[in-house]
CSV table of C-alpha atoms and ligand atoms in Angstrom, one decimal:
chain,number,residue,atom,x,y,z
A,23,MET,CA,-29.3,66.2,20.3
A,24,ILE,CA,-30.6,69.5,19.0
A,25,ASP,CA,-28.2,71.9,17.2
A,26,TYR,CA,-26.9,75.0,19.0
A,27,ASP,CA,-29.0,78.0,18.6
A,28,ASP,CA,-26.8,81.2,18.3
A,29,ASP,CA,-29.9,83.3,19.2
A,30,ASN,CA,-30.5,81.8,22.6
A,31,ILE,CA,-30.4,84.3,25.5
A,32,PHE,CA,-27.1,83.2,27.1
A,33,SER,CA,-25.5,83.5,23.8
A,34,LYS,CA,-26.7,87.1,23.5
A,35,ILE,CA,-25.3,87.7,27.1
A,36,LEU,CA,-22.0,86.2,26.0
A,37,LYS,CA,-21.9,88.5,22.8
A,38,GLY,CA,-22.7,91.4,25.0
A,39,GLU,CA,-26.0,92.0,23.3
A,40,ILE,CA,-28.0,91.9,26.6
A,41,PRO,CA,-26.7,92.7,30.1
A,42,CYS,CA,-26.3,90.3,33.0
A,43,ASP,CA,-25.4,90.8,36.7
A,44,LYS,CA,-21.9,89.3,36.6
A,45,VAL,CA,-20.5,87.4,39.5
A,46,TYR,CA,-17.4,85.8,38.0
A,47,GLU,CA,-15.7,85.7,34.7
A,48,ASP,CA,-12.5,84.2,33.1
A,49,GLU,CA,-11.5,83.4,29.6
A,50,ASN,CA,-13.7,80.2,29.5
A,51,ILE,CA,-16.5,80.7,32.0
A,52,LEU,CA,-19.1,83.3,32.9
A,53,CYS,CA,-21.3,83.3,36.0
A,54,PHE,CA,-24.1,85.7,36.6
A,55,LYS,CA,-27.2,86.1,38.8
A,56,ASP,CA,-30.4,84.2,37.5
A,57,ILE,CA,-33.0,86.9,36.7
A,58,ASN,CA,-35.7,84.9,38.5
A,59,PRO,CA,-34.0,83.7,41.6
A,60,ILE,CA,-35.5,80.8,43.6
A,61,ALA,CA,-32.9,81.2,46.6
A,62,LYS,CA,-31.0,84.1,48.3
A,63,ILE,CA,-28.1,83.0,46.1
A,64,HIS,CA,-29.0,81.8,42.6
A,65,VAL,CA,-26.4,82.1,39.8
A,66,LEU,CA,-25.9,80.5,36.6
A,67,ILE,CA,-22.6,79.2,35.6
A,68,ILE,CA,-21.8,78.7,31.9
A,69,PRO,CA,-18.9,77.7,29.7
A,70,LYS,CA,-18.3,80.4,27.0
A,71,GLU,CA,-18.1,77.8,24.3
A,72,LYS,CA,-21.3,76.6,22.6
A,73,TYR,CA,-22.8,73.5,24.3
A,74,VAL,CA,-26.6,72.8,24.3
A,75,SER,CA,-26.8,71.1,27.5
A,76,PHE,CA,-24.8,69.1,30.2
A,77,ASN,CA,-25.1,66.1,28.0
A,78,ASP,CA,-23.5,67.8,25.0
A,79,PHE,CA,-20.8,69.3,27.3
A,80,VAL,CA,-19.8,66.0,28.9
A,81,ILE,CA,-19.7,64.2,25.6
A,82,ASN,CA,-18.0,66.8,23.6
A,83,ALA,CA,-15.8,69.1,25.7
A,84,GLY,CA,-13.0,66.9,26.6
A,85,GLU,CA,-11.5,66.1,30.0
A,86,LYS,CA,-9.5,69.2,30.5
A,87,LYS,CA,-12.4,71.6,30.0
A,88,ILE,CA,-14.8,69.5,32.0
A,89,SER,CA,-12.4,69.4,34.9
A,90,TYR,CA,-11.7,73.1,34.7
A,91,PHE,CA,-15.5,73.9,34.6
A,92,PHE,CA,-16.2,72.0,37.7
A,93,LYS,CA,-13.1,73.3,39.6
A,94,THR,CA,-14.3,76.7,38.7
A,95,VAL,CA,-17.9,75.9,40.1
A,96,GLU,CA,-16.2,75.2,43.4
A,97,LYS,CA,-14.2,78.5,43.1
A,98,ILE,CA,-17.4,80.4,42.7
A,99,ALA,CA,-19.1,78.7,45.6
A,100,LYS,CA,-16.0,79.8,47.7
A,101,LYS,CA,-16.2,83.3,46.4
A,102,LEU,CA,-20.0,83.4,47.4
A,103,ASN,CA,-19.1,82.0,50.8
A,104,ILE,CA,-21.4,79.1,50.6
A,105,ILE,CA,-19.0,76.2,51.1
A,106,GLU,CA,-19.6,75.9,54.9
A,107,SER,CA,-23.3,76.6,54.7
A,108,GLY,CA,-23.9,74.3,51.8
A,109,TYR,CA,-25.3,74.6,48.2
A,110,ARG,CA,-27.1,72.9,45.6
A,111,ILE,CA,-26.3,72.5,42.0
A,112,ILE,CA,-28.9,71.9,39.3
A,113,THR,CA,-28.7,71.4,35.6
A,114,ASN,CA,-31.6,70.7,33.2
A,115,HIS,CA,-31.1,68.6,30.1
A,116,GLY,CA,-33.8,68.3,27.5
A,117,MET,CA,-37.6,68.2,27.5
A,118,ASP,CA,-38.4,66.3,30.7
A,119,ALA,CA,-36.2,68.6,32.7
A,120,ASN,CA,-38.1,71.6,31.0
A,121,GLN,CA,-34.7,73.1,30.1
A,122,GLU,CA,-35.5,76.7,29.0
A,123,VAL,CA,-32.2,77.9,27.6
A,124,PRO,CA,-30.3,75.7,25.2
A,125,HIS,CA,-26.9,76.8,26.3
A,126,PHE,CA,-25.4,74.5,28.9
A,127,HIS,CA,-25.6,76.1,32.4
A,128,LEU,CA,-25.5,75.0,36.1
A,129,HIS,CA,-27.7,76.5,38.6
A,130,LEU,CA,-25.9,77.2,42.0
A,131,LEU,CA,-28.2,77.9,44.9
A,132,GLY,CA,-27.5,78.7,48.4
A,133,LYS,CA,-27.4,81.1,51.5
A,134,GLU,CA,-30.5,79.6,53.0
A,135,ASN,CA,-32.0,76.2,53.7
A,136,LEU,CA,-33.2,74.8,50.4
A,137,GLY,CA,-35.5,72.1,51.7
A,138,GLY,CA,-35.7,68.7,49.9
A,139,ILE,CA,-35.7,68.2,46.2
A,140,LYS,CA,-39.3,68.6,44.8
A,141,TYR,CA,-40.2,68.3,41.2
A,142,LYS,CA,-44.0,68.7,41.0
F,17,AMP,P1,-33.2,76.2,32.7
F,17,AMP,O1,-34.8,75.8,32.9
F,17,AMP,O2,-32.4,75.3,33.4
F,17,AMP,O3,-32.9,76.3,31.2
F,17,AMP,O4,-33.1,77.7,33.4
F,17,AMP,C1,-33.0,78.8,32.7
F,17,AMP,C2,-32.8,79.9,33.8
F,17,AMP,O5,-32.3,81.1,33.1
F,17,AMP,C3,-34.0,80.3,34.5
F,17,AMP,O6,-33.7,80.1,35.9
F,17,AMP,C4,-34.3,81.8,34.3
F,17,AMP,O7,-34.8,82.5,35.3
F,17,AMP,C5,-32.8,82.3,33.8
F,17,AMP,N1,-32.9,83.3,32.8
F,17,AMP,C6,-33.5,83.5,31.6
F,17,AMP,N2,-33.0,84.7,31.1
F,17,AMP,C7,-32.2,85.2,31.9
F,17,AMP,C8,-31.4,86.3,31.8
F,17,AMP,N3,-31.5,87.2,30.8
F,17,AMP,N4,-30.6,86.7,32.8
F,17,AMP,C9,-30.4,85.8,33.9
F,17,AMP,N5,-31.1,84.6,34.0
F,17,AMP,C10,-31.9,84.4,33.0
């Protein structure tokens, strides 16, 4: 796995060096709108700690933090009022997934019919 790059764009957002359109924040987690949305709701949910990707997070974060993270994803979906209508969660790990930003994040999409999963 690659080393964490402190200059990645989400690290800069966490350090307050560049702005974001914040949706939710607590001590451990930040959620903000994706700058290039592909659905009516498209937010990114990130842990504040440094993990390169989902893989890094599940291997190294420990049960409590992993559980807290996913419970908070549900809390954010509730806050965005998309539990009933439905939502999609995506996370890209590594090269084949074309992960652009090397700080673990989930994409949470909703508020419209998202169609099927297409990858090409
Ligand atoms: P991924 O390919 O999973 O690494 O996705 C990275 C996502 O970050 C893309 O959907 C981008 O549109 C989004 N993104 C990049 N820079 C920013 C930014 N400054 N603020 C919000 N979203 C961003």
